[in-house]
């Protein structure tokens, strides 16, 4: 297979060459432990502090001390959720924690664990467009609620949630409640402005915006106490122990600067190509249905259901043609269960099993989109011929 059309950028992204270049000195010459006492160590420590400023700037935060470096988005989410529950939760009576049905597994699994331990967990629903009913979400808050976790953008559909408004309104109901926002799929796709917001914790992951896998960050609002997840040395102001990964932190900071500069391109060109792909598929296949229906959506993502066609087969056939896409989230691929996000949105069963996410990046080209628009309908038509649902597919002219 010669051609590679990578349309799975919500799973991970290609490392930008400039990111790699910025990392290399910290593998070769500047490999000291940033906590040590000699010049080369200071050089690493300084690079980390510069990176902290860049990440703060990326997240629209003035005080770079609010940024903690972690190993990934999952660690950032675990730090925030466990940190809040262990700090503020009542071990005897337990408390109430809220999230949404469409959250990523890095949040849902932690909630499930706390539920097993006796905490009460509430999951707010979404409508058919994947949008949250804010009033309904807020109505779930009680004086006993200690944590509300929402995501900024959904990894499967690209839906953007009004996190600033949610945080603001939630704090009016219970000022002690902590707000954690998973910003992993928003970073690099839409502007982020945390300064002055009511958000207490905000997570990002480098590999979703052209930095390598294995590095992330967590914003913690000034003065917000939480029990650290990783205990050990004094790194990260004692809030995340473990020798800092200098090259990866530097790489993520370079990626953040580049992503900030590319935002206009993401919001115009990447969006234009995404819309072209989406329209191309929807116009050539009558059994194709858009699952990404939220009015507000990140520019790179579309999720399309192909009625009466099996999603795993679509992915296998696309793979043969060099097209990479996915069904569900990267963490659940391998599982045949239909996506919990699409189920929460009540996507009908006939397209639930044949739903595919296509996610672009600033490296996606017009040629690749043209190729995908040509090949995807061919694959669906081929699969329609071997589907057991001939009668139903005939109605769509397939
Ligand atoms: N949150 C969301 C919304 C994600 O999409 C992902 C990854 O797919 C994560 C968290 C986890 O990030 P990481 O892979 O860095 O652990």
Tab-separated table of C-alpha atoms and ligand atoms in Angstrom:
chain	number	residue	atom	x	y	z
A	1	UNK	CA	0.000	0.000	0.000
A	2	UNK	CA	1.589	3.266	-1.081
A	3	UNK	CA	-0.871	5.924	-0.169
A	4	UNK	CA	-1.522	6.894	3.454
A	5	UNK	CA	-4.438	9.182	4.099
A	6	UNK	CA	-4.429	9.759	7.833
A	7	UNK	CA	-7.885	10.827	8.966
A	8	UNK	CA	-7.582	9.744	12.589
A	9	UNK	CA	-6.096	12.839	14.201
A	10	UNK	CA	-8.379	12.647	17.238
A	11	UNK	CA	-6.648	9.367	18.094
A	12	UNK	CA	-3.193	10.865	17.755
A	13	UNK	CA	-1.317	13.249	15.490
A	14	UNK	CA	1.884	13.244	13.518
A	15	UNK	CA	4.812	14.951	15.276
A	16	UNK	CA	5.650	18.268	13.655
A	17	UNK	CA	9.301	18.262	12.487
A	18	UNK	CA	9.870	21.548	14.317
A	19	UNK	CA	8.670	19.912	17.533
A	20	UNK	CA	11.122	17.062	17.077
A	21	UNK	CA	13.971	19.478	16.326
A	22	UNK	CA	13.276	21.423	19.515
A	23	UNK	CA	13.422	18.185	21.544
A	24	UNK	CA	16.633	16.726	20.170
A	25	UNK	CA	19.150	18.813	22.199
A	26	UNK	CA	17.508	17.507	25.379
A	27	UNK	CA	18.191	13.931	24.313
A	28	UNK	CA	21.731	14.600	23.131
A	29	UNK	CA	23.606	17.317	25.018
A	30	UNK	CA	21.189	18.562	27.666
A	31	UNK	CA	20.190	15.308	29.286
A	32	UNK	CA	20.772	16.309	32.934
A	33	UNK	CA	18.202	15.784	35.642
A	34	UNK	CA	16.456	19.182	35.909
A	35	UNK	CA	16.513	18.941	39.720
A	36	UNK	CA	20.317	18.663	39.930
A	37	UNK	CA	22.638	21.498	40.949
A	38	UNK	CA	25.016	22.079	38.018
A	39	UNK	CA	24.762	24.257	34.927
A	40	UNK	CA	23.490	21.659	32.482
A	41	UNK	CA	20.726	20.761	34.962
A	42	UNK	CA	19.810	24.434	35.282
A	43	UNK	CA	19.596	24.587	31.518
A	44	UNK	CA	16.963	21.801	31.610
A	45	UNK	CA	15.138	23.383	34.530
A	46	UNK	CA	15.054	26.710	32.655
A	47	UNK	CA	13.738	25.010	29.529
A	48	UNK	CA	10.939	23.481	31.602
A	49	UNK	CA	10.058	26.880	33.088
A	50	UNK	CA	10.008	28.447	29.612
A	51	UNK	CA	7.747	25.608	28.477
A	52	UNK	CA	5.451	26.262	31.444
A	53	UNK	CA	5.061	29.875	30.273
A	54	UNK	CA	4.280	28.716	26.726
A	55	UNK	CA	1.642	26.244	27.922
A	56	UNK	CA	0.111	28.903	30.190
A	57	UNK	CA	-0.060	31.225	27.186
A	58	UNK	CA	-1.627	28.464	25.065
A	59	UNK	CA	-4.354	28.019	27.686
A	60	UNK	CA	-4.921	31.736	28.142
A	61	UNK	CA	-3.530	31.765	31.679
A	62	UNK	CA	-1.377	34.586	33.128
A	63	UNK	CA	0.302	32.703	35.975
A	64	UNK	CA	2.456	29.870	34.611
A	65	UNK	CA	2.663	28.395	38.121
A	66	UNK	CA	-0.875	27.071	37.487
A	67	UNK	CA	0.536	24.543	35.018
A	68	UNK	CA	1.653	21.071	36.117
A	69	UNK	CA	3.338	18.736	33.649
A	70	UNK	CA	2.065	15.152	33.507
A	71	UNK	CA	2.588	12.108	31.295
A	72	UNK	CA	-0.720	12.263	29.358
A	73	UNK	CA	-4.343	13.364	29.277
A	74	UNK	CA	-5.390	10.318	31.268
A	75	UNK	CA	-2.977	11.146	34.082
A	76	UNK	CA	-4.165	14.761	34.109
A	77	UNK	CA	-7.808	13.628	34.412
A	78	UNK	CA	-6.982	11.097	37.124
A	79	UNK	CA	-5.014	13.742	39.024
A	80	UNK	CA	-7.907	16.187	38.949
A	81	UNK	CA	-10.702	13.745	39.806
A	82	UNK	CA	-8.910	11.662	42.429
A	83	UNK	CA	-7.210	14.780	43.747
A	84	UNK	CA	-10.557	16.488	44.387
A	85	UNK	CA	-12.379	13.470	45.780
A	86	UNK	CA	-9.500	12.546	48.090
A	87	UNK	CA	-9.104	16.147	49.253
A	88	UNK	CA	-12.740	17.145	49.741
A	89	UNK	CA	-14.670	13.860	49.873
A	90	UNK	CA	-16.084	12.727	53.167
A	91	UNK	CA	-14.699	9.235	53.764
A	92	UNK	CA	-17.669	8.301	55.981
A	93	UNK	CA	-20.730	9.727	54.288
A	94	UNK	CA	-19.221	9.909	50.782
A	95	UNK	CA	-20.263	12.691	48.433
A	96	UNK	CA	-21.785	13.410	45.068
A	97	UNK	CA	-19.834	13.707	41.804
A	98	UNK	CA	-21.255	14.628	38.383
A	99	UNK	CA	-20.111	14.074	34.825
A	100	UNK	CA	-21.778	13.514	31.450
A	101	UNK	CA	-22.716	10.342	29.590
A	102	UNK	CA	-20.457	11.319	26.700
A	103	UNK	CA	-17.217	11.685	28.671
A	104	UNK	CA	-14.018	9.914	27.705
A	105	UNK	CA	-13.212	6.651	29.508
A	106	UNK	CA	-10.368	8.327	31.391
A	107	UNK	CA	-13.099	10.059	33.389
A	108	UNK	CA	-15.886	7.459	33.283
A	109	UNK	CA	-13.618	4.692	34.630
A	110	UNK	CA	-12.486	6.821	37.572
A	111	UNK	CA	-16.097	7.725	38.342
A	112	UNK	CA	-17.040	4.048	38.187
A	113	UNK	CA	-14.367	3.266	40.774
A	114	UNK	CA	-15.555	5.982	43.130
A	115	UNK	CA	-19.120	4.739	42.662
A	116	UNK	CA	-17.990	1.280	43.780
A	117	UNK	CA	-16.515	2.912	46.880
A	118	UNK	CA	-19.881	4.422	47.756
A	119	UNK	CA	-19.762	7.882	46.163
A	120	UNK	CA	-22.896	8.895	44.292
A	121	UNK	CA	-22.217	9.575	40.618
A	122	UNK	CA	-24.644	11.304	38.259
A	123	UNK	CA	-24.256	11.289	34.476
A	124	UNK	CA	-25.903	14.158	32.579
A	125	UNK	CA	-27.462	13.241	29.232
A	126	UNK	CA	-27.181	14.818	25.776
A	127	UNK	CA	-29.816	15.367	23.096
A	128	UNK	CA	-29.917	13.796	19.606
A	129	UNK	CA	-27.405	16.375	18.394
A	130	UNK	CA	-24.985	15.470	21.164
A	131	UNK	CA	-25.615	18.763	22.975
A	132	UNK	CA	-25.876	19.018	26.756
A	133	UNK	CA	-29.016	20.408	28.329
A	134	UNK	CA	-27.298	22.899	30.642
A	135	UNK	CA	-30.325	23.491	32.872
A	136	UNK	CA	-30.733	19.780	33.362
A	137	UNK	CA	-27.030	19.374	34.146
A	138	UNK	CA	-27.117	22.206	36.675
A	139	UNK	CA	-30.269	20.843	38.293
A	140	UNK	CA	-28.248	17.806	39.384
A	141	UNK	CA	-25.949	19.888	41.612
A	142	UNK	CA	-26.628	19.662	45.345
A	143	UNK	CA	-24.896	21.065	48.418
A	144	UNK	CA	-23.154	17.695	48.658
A	145	UNK	CA	-21.661	17.790	45.137
A	146	UNK	CA	-17.880	18.129	45.236
A	147	UNK	CA	-16.943	17.685	41.585
A	148	UNK	CA	-18.340	18.331	38.122
A	149	UNK	CA	-16.312	16.951	35.184
A	150	UNK	CA	-17.149	18.046	31.646
A	151	UNK	CA	-15.232	17.984	28.412
A	152	UNK	CA	-14.513	20.978	26.184
A	153	UNK	CA	-14.819	19.019	22.933
A	154	UNK	CA	-16.006	15.490	22.355
A	155	UNK	CA	-13.442	13.104	20.886
A	156	UNK	CA	-15.977	11.147	18.818
A	157	UNK	CA	-18.327	13.784	17.427
A	158	UNK	CA	-16.321	16.982	17.897
A	159	UNK	CA	-19.217	18.637	19.787
A	160	UNK	CA	-18.054	21.664	21.775
A	161	UNK	CA	-19.618	22.134	25.200
A	162	UNK	CA	-20.057	25.597	26.797
A	163	UNK	CA	-17.632	24.872	29.639
A	164	UNK	CA	-17.086	28.473	30.765
A	165	UNK	CA	-20.818	29.030	31.135
A	166	UNK	CA	-21.330	25.658	32.833
A	167	UNK	CA	-18.532	26.388	35.341
A	168	UNK	CA	-19.885	29.865	36.049
A	169	UNK	CA	-23.464	28.742	36.594
A	170	UNK	CA	-22.428	25.676	38.606
A	171	UNK	CA	-20.418	27.798	41.040
A	172	UNK	CA	-23.455	30.027	41.594
A	173	UNK	CA	-25.341	26.975	42.832
A	174	UNK	CA	-22.518	25.517	44.944
A	175	UNK	CA	-19.432	27.666	45.309
A	176	UNK	CA	-17.402	24.872	46.901
A	177	UNK	CA	-17.863	22.519	43.965
A	178	UNK	CA	-14.733	21.935	41.849
A	179	UNK	CA	-14.900	21.981	38.055
A	180	UNK	CA	-12.661	19.765	35.951
A	181	UNK	CA	-12.654	20.300	32.177
A	182	UNK	CA	-11.052	17.741	29.858
A	183	UNK	CA	-9.612	19.934	27.132
A	184	UNK	CA	-7.690	17.187	25.332
A	185	UNK	CA	-9.716	17.439	22.109
A	186	UNK	CA	-10.073	21.213	22.220
A	187	UNK	CA	-6.370	22.086	22.467
A	188	UNK	CA	-5.039	23.161	19.093
A	189	UNK	CA	-8.508	23.211	17.513
A	190	UNK	CA	-10.237	26.135	19.211
A	191	UNK	CA	-8.982	29.058	21.339
A	192	UNK	CA	-8.758	28.387	25.082
A	193	UNK	CA	-9.064	31.215	27.618
A	194	UNK	CA	-8.959	30.039	31.215
A	195	UNK	CA	-7.955	33.316	32.886
A	196	UNK	CA	-10.893	34.716	34.830
A	197	UNK	CA	-12.985	31.595	34.266
A	198	UNK	CA	-14.517	29.474	37.023
A	199	UNK	CA	-12.763	26.335	35.819
A	200	UNK	CA	-10.539	24.772	38.515
A	201	UNK	CA	-8.762	22.081	36.493
A	202	UNK	CA	-8.162	21.776	32.734
A	203	UNK	CA	-6.294	18.893	31.061
A	204	UNK	CA	-4.422	18.669	27.754
A	205	UNK	CA	-2.350	16.000	26.028
A	206	UNK	CA	0.609	16.740	23.720
A	207	UNK	CA	0.020	13.958	21.211
A	208	UNK	CA	-3.306	15.437	20.119
A	209	UNK	CA	-1.603	18.566	18.775
A	210	UNK	CA	1.539	17.309	17.048
A	211	UNK	CA	3.782	16.678	20.078
A	212	UNK	CA	4.790	13.127	21.014
A	213	UNK	CA	2.741	10.662	23.043
A	214	UNK	CA	3.621	10.547	26.742
A	215	UNK	CA	3.354	14.173	27.807
A	216	UNK	CA	0.434	16.238	29.066
A	217	UNK	CA	-0.408	19.106	31.362
A	218	UNK	CA	-2.953	20.055	33.968
A	219	UNK	CA	-4.004	23.607	34.745
A	220	UNK	CA	-4.934	24.091	38.385
A	221	UNK	CA	-6.554	27.370	39.378
A	222	UNK	CA	-4.497	29.321	41.924
A	223	UNK	CA	-5.348	28.369	45.497
A	224	UNK	CA	-7.177	25.154	44.569
A	225	UNK	CA	-6.081	22.391	46.899
A	226	UNK	CA	-6.029	18.767	45.771
A	227	UNK	CA	-4.341	15.584	46.915
A	228	UNK	CA	-1.433	14.898	44.539
A	229	UNK	CA	-1.753	11.710	42.534
A	230	UNK	CA	1.981	10.990	42.242
A	231	UNK	CA	3.946	11.186	45.466
A	232	UNK	CA	7.716	11.149	45.701
A	233	UNK	CA	10.185	13.976	45.069
A	234	UNK	CA	9.628	17.720	45.097
A	235	UNK	CA	9.142	18.165	41.359
A	236	UNK	CA	6.320	20.339	40.049
A	237	UNK	CA	6.074	22.133	43.372
A	238	UNK	CA	5.373	18.799	45.108
A	239	UNK	CA	2.164	18.426	43.105
A	240	UNK	CA	3.423	15.768	40.667
A	241	UNK	CA	6.445	13.784	41.725
A	242	UNK	CA	8.769	12.141	39.219
A	243	UNK	CA	11.752	13.427	37.239
A	244	UNK	CA	10.401	15.772	34.595
A	245	UNK	CA	10.612	14.599	31.004
A	246	UNK	CA	12.520	17.608	29.665
A	247	UNK	CA	12.550	16.779	25.912
A	248	UNK	CA	8.846	15.928	25.840
A	249	UNK	CA	7.857	18.986	27.873
A	250	UNK	CA	9.919	21.193	25.546
A	251	UNK	CA	8.336	19.430	22.534
A	252	UNK	CA	4.822	20.000	23.850
A	253	UNK	CA	5.579	23.693	24.399
A	254	UNK	CA	6.850	24.028	20.811
A	255	UNK	CA	3.727	22.212	19.590
A	256	UNK	CA	1.541	24.570	21.643
A	257	UNK	CA	3.187	27.652	20.114
A	258	UNK	CA	2.754	26.223	16.615
A	259	UNK	CA	-0.838	25.199	17.336
A	260	UNK	CA	-1.664	28.689	18.561
A	261	UNK	CA	-0.274	30.161	15.350
A	262	UNK	CA	-2.218	27.627	13.267
A	263	UNK	CA	-5.596	28.234	14.885
A	264	UNK	CA	-6.818	30.504	12.095
A	265	UNK	CA	-5.843	27.839	9.558
A	266	UNK	CA	-7.629	25.148	11.602
A	267	UNK	CA	-10.782	27.226	11.818
A	268	UNK	CA	-10.796	28.090	8.112
A	269	UNK	CA	-8.910	25.591	5.912
A	270	UNK	CA	-9.144	22.459	8.059
A	271	UNK	CA	-12.842	23.180	8.578
A	272	UNK	CA	-13.340	23.759	4.841
A	273	UNK	CA	-11.722	20.401	4.019
A	274	UNK	CA	-13.712	18.641	6.754
A	275	UNK	CA	-16.935	20.120	5.367
A	276	UNK	CA	-15.931	19.112	1.844
A	277	UNK	CA	-15.329	15.525	2.973
A	278	UNK	CA	-18.576	15.447	4.912
A	279	UNK	CA	-20.653	16.906	2.060
A	280	UNK	CA	-18.939	14.643	-0.475
A	281	UNK	CA	-19.842	11.509	1.485
A	282	UNK	CA	-23.363	12.589	2.428
A	283	UNK	CA	-24.175	13.542	-1.165
A	284	UNK	CA	-22.954	10.347	-2.759
A	285	UNK	CA	-24.482	7.880	-0.286
A	286	UNK	CA	-28.149	7.909	0.654
A	287	UNK	CA	-27.538	5.607	3.633
A	288	UNK	CA	-25.022	8.025	5.175
A	289	UNK	CA	-26.186	10.010	8.166
A	290	UNK	CA	-24.334	12.729	10.054
A	291	UNK	CA	-23.773	11.965	13.741
A	292	UNK	CA	-21.779	15.169	14.396
A	293	UNK	CA	-24.865	17.350	14.562
A	294	UNK	CA	-23.974	19.733	17.365
A	295	UNK	CA	-24.277	23.380	16.271
A	296	UNK	CA	-20.907	24.070	17.809
A	297	UNK	CA	-18.159	21.709	16.686
A	298	UNK	CA	-14.358	21.589	16.457
A	299	UNK	CA	-13.207	22.233	12.873
A	300	UNK	CA	-11.490	18.913	12.195
A	301	UNK	CA	-14.016	16.240	13.148
A	302	UNK	CA	-16.918	14.518	11.472
A	303	UNK	CA	-18.708	11.353	12.485
A	304	UNK	CA	-20.858	9.636	9.886
A	305	UNK	CA	-23.104	6.599	10.269
A	306	UNK	CA	-23.464	4.257	7.289
A	307	UNK	CA	-26.797	2.499	7.735
A	308	UNK	CA	-26.788	-1.325	7.608
A	309	UNK	CA	-23.023	-1.554	7.053
A	310	UNK	CA	-20.625	-2.962	9.669
A	311	UNK	CA	-18.138	-0.378	10.968
A	312	UNK	CA	-15.262	-2.807	11.505
A	313	UNK	CA	-15.532	-3.925	7.874
A	314	UNK	CA	-15.541	-0.332	6.664
A	315	UNK	CA	-12.315	0.303	8.601
A	316	UNK	CA	-10.687	-2.856	7.215
A	317	UNK	CA	-11.589	-1.978	3.624
A	318	UNK	CA	-10.458	1.638	4.091
A	319	UNK	CA	-7.197	0.380	5.551
A	320	UNK	CA	-6.601	-1.604	2.347
A	321	UNK	CA	-6.817	1.695	0.483
A	322	UNK	CA	-4.490	3.450	2.919
A	323	UNK	CA	-7.241	5.448	4.621
A	324	UNK	CA	-7.010	5.581	8.421
A	325	UNK	CA	-10.165	6.389	10.383
A	326	UNK	CA	-11.826	4.928	13.448
A	327	UNK	CA	-15.052	3.874	15.075
A	328	UNK	CA	-15.452	4.888	18.719
A	329	UNK	CA	-12.477	6.293	20.598
A	330	UNK	CA	-8.912	5.026	20.203
A	331	UNK	CA	-9.052	3.597	23.713
A	332	UNK	CA	-12.102	1.427	22.920
A	333	UNK	CA	-11.151	0.214	19.459
A	334	UNK	CA	-10.785	-3.501	19.700
A	335	UNK	CA	-14.083	-3.596	21.571
A	336	UNK	CA	-17.129	-4.441	19.447
A	337	UNK	CA	-19.476	-2.512	21.715
A	338	UNK	CA	-21.022	0.428	19.890
A	339	UNK	CA	-19.839	3.833	21.039
A	340	UNK	CA	-21.285	5.047	24.369
A	341	UNK	CA	-21.228	8.589	22.969
A	342	UNK	CA	-23.439	7.714	19.993
A	343	UNK	CA	-25.706	5.589	22.174
A	344	UNK	CA	-26.139	8.553	24.543
A	345	UNK	CA	-27.130	10.579	21.471
A	346	UNK	CA	-29.677	7.869	20.591
A	347	UNK	CA	-28.201	7.200	17.156
A	348	UNK	CA	-30.514	4.519	15.667
A	349	UNK	CA	-29.164	0.963	15.726
A	350	UNK	CA	-28.994	0.686	11.899
A	351	UNK	CA	-26.241	3.308	11.758
A	352	UNK	CA	-24.802	2.851	15.268
A	353	UNK	CA	-22.702	-0.136	14.216
A	354	UNK	CA	-21.552	1.524	11.016
A	355	UNK	CA	-20.433	4.865	12.430
A	356	UNK	CA	-17.001	6.144	11.487
A	357	UNK	CA	-15.071	9.140	12.768
A	358	UNK	CA	-12.895	11.060	10.331
A	359	UNK	CA	-10.571	13.610	11.937
A	360	UNK	CA	-8.269	15.937	10.004
A	361	UNK	CA	-5.251	18.032	10.965
A	362	UNK	CA	-3.276	20.913	9.510
A	363	UNK	CA	-1.216	18.281	7.655
A	364	UNK	CA	-4.266	16.952	5.780
A	365	UNK	CA	-4.116	17.880	2.087
A	366	UNK	CA	-6.758	18.641	-0.516
A	367	UNK	CA	-5.578	15.615	-2.551
A	368	UNK	CA	-6.130	13.354	0.420
A	369	UNK	CA	-9.656	14.664	0.883
A	370	UNK	CA	-10.405	14.184	-2.840
A	371	UNK	CA	-9.081	10.624	-2.631
A	372	UNK	CA	-11.209	9.902	0.465
A	373	UNK	CA	-14.326	11.369	-1.170
A	374	UNK	CA	-13.788	9.058	-4.131
A	375	UNK	CA	-12.879	5.883	-2.198
A	376	UNK	CA	-15.240	5.932	0.787
A	377	UNK	CA	-18.437	5.636	-1.335
A	378	UNK	CA	-16.794	2.866	-3.387
A	379	UNK	CA	-16.102	0.911	-0.193
A	380	UNK	CA	-19.638	1.382	1.122
A	381	UNK	CA	-21.113	0.272	-2.218
A	382	UNK	CA	-18.896	-2.830	-2.218
A	383	UNK	CA	-19.903	-3.696	1.342
A	384	UNK	CA	-23.585	-3.096	0.553
A	385	UNK	CA	-23.383	-5.941	-1.981
A	386	UNK	CA	-22.357	-8.452	0.712
A	387	UNK	CA	-24.577	-7.078	3.471
A	388	UNK	CA	-27.381	-9.302	4.825
A	389	UNK	CA	-29.640	-6.186	4.732
A	390	UNK	CA	-30.230	-6.204	0.953
A	391	UNK	CA	-33.871	-5.095	1.134
A	392	UNK	CA	-33.088	-2.132	3.390
A	393	UNK	CA	-30.041	-1.093	1.354
A	394	UNK	CA	-32.006	-1.306	-1.910
A	395	UNK	CA	-34.183	1.478	-0.573
A	396	UNK	CA	-31.069	3.658	-0.481
A	397	UNK	CA	-30.232	2.704	-4.058
A	398	UNK	CA	-27.378	0.439	-2.892
B	1	LIG	N1	-9.633	12.886	26.964
B	1	LIG	C1	-10.069	12.859	25.701
B	1	LIG	C2	-11.269	13.654	25.316
B	1	LIG	C3	-9.394	12.100	24.742
B	1	LIG	O1	-9.831	12.068	23.481
B	1	LIG	C4	-8.258	11.351	25.138
B	1	LIG	C5	-7.544	10.487	24.173
B	1	LIG	O2	-8.109	9.977	23.238
B	1	LIG	C6	-7.839	11.423	26.469
B	1	LIG	C7	-8.546	12.211	27.351
B	1	LIG	C8	-6.657	10.656	26.958
B	1	LIG	O3	-5.464	11.262	26.575
B	1	LIG	P1	-4.087	10.426	26.585
B	1	LIG	O4	-4.134	9.528	25.400
B	1	LIG	O5	-3.024	11.460	26.496
B	1	LIG	O6	-4.052	9.690	27.874
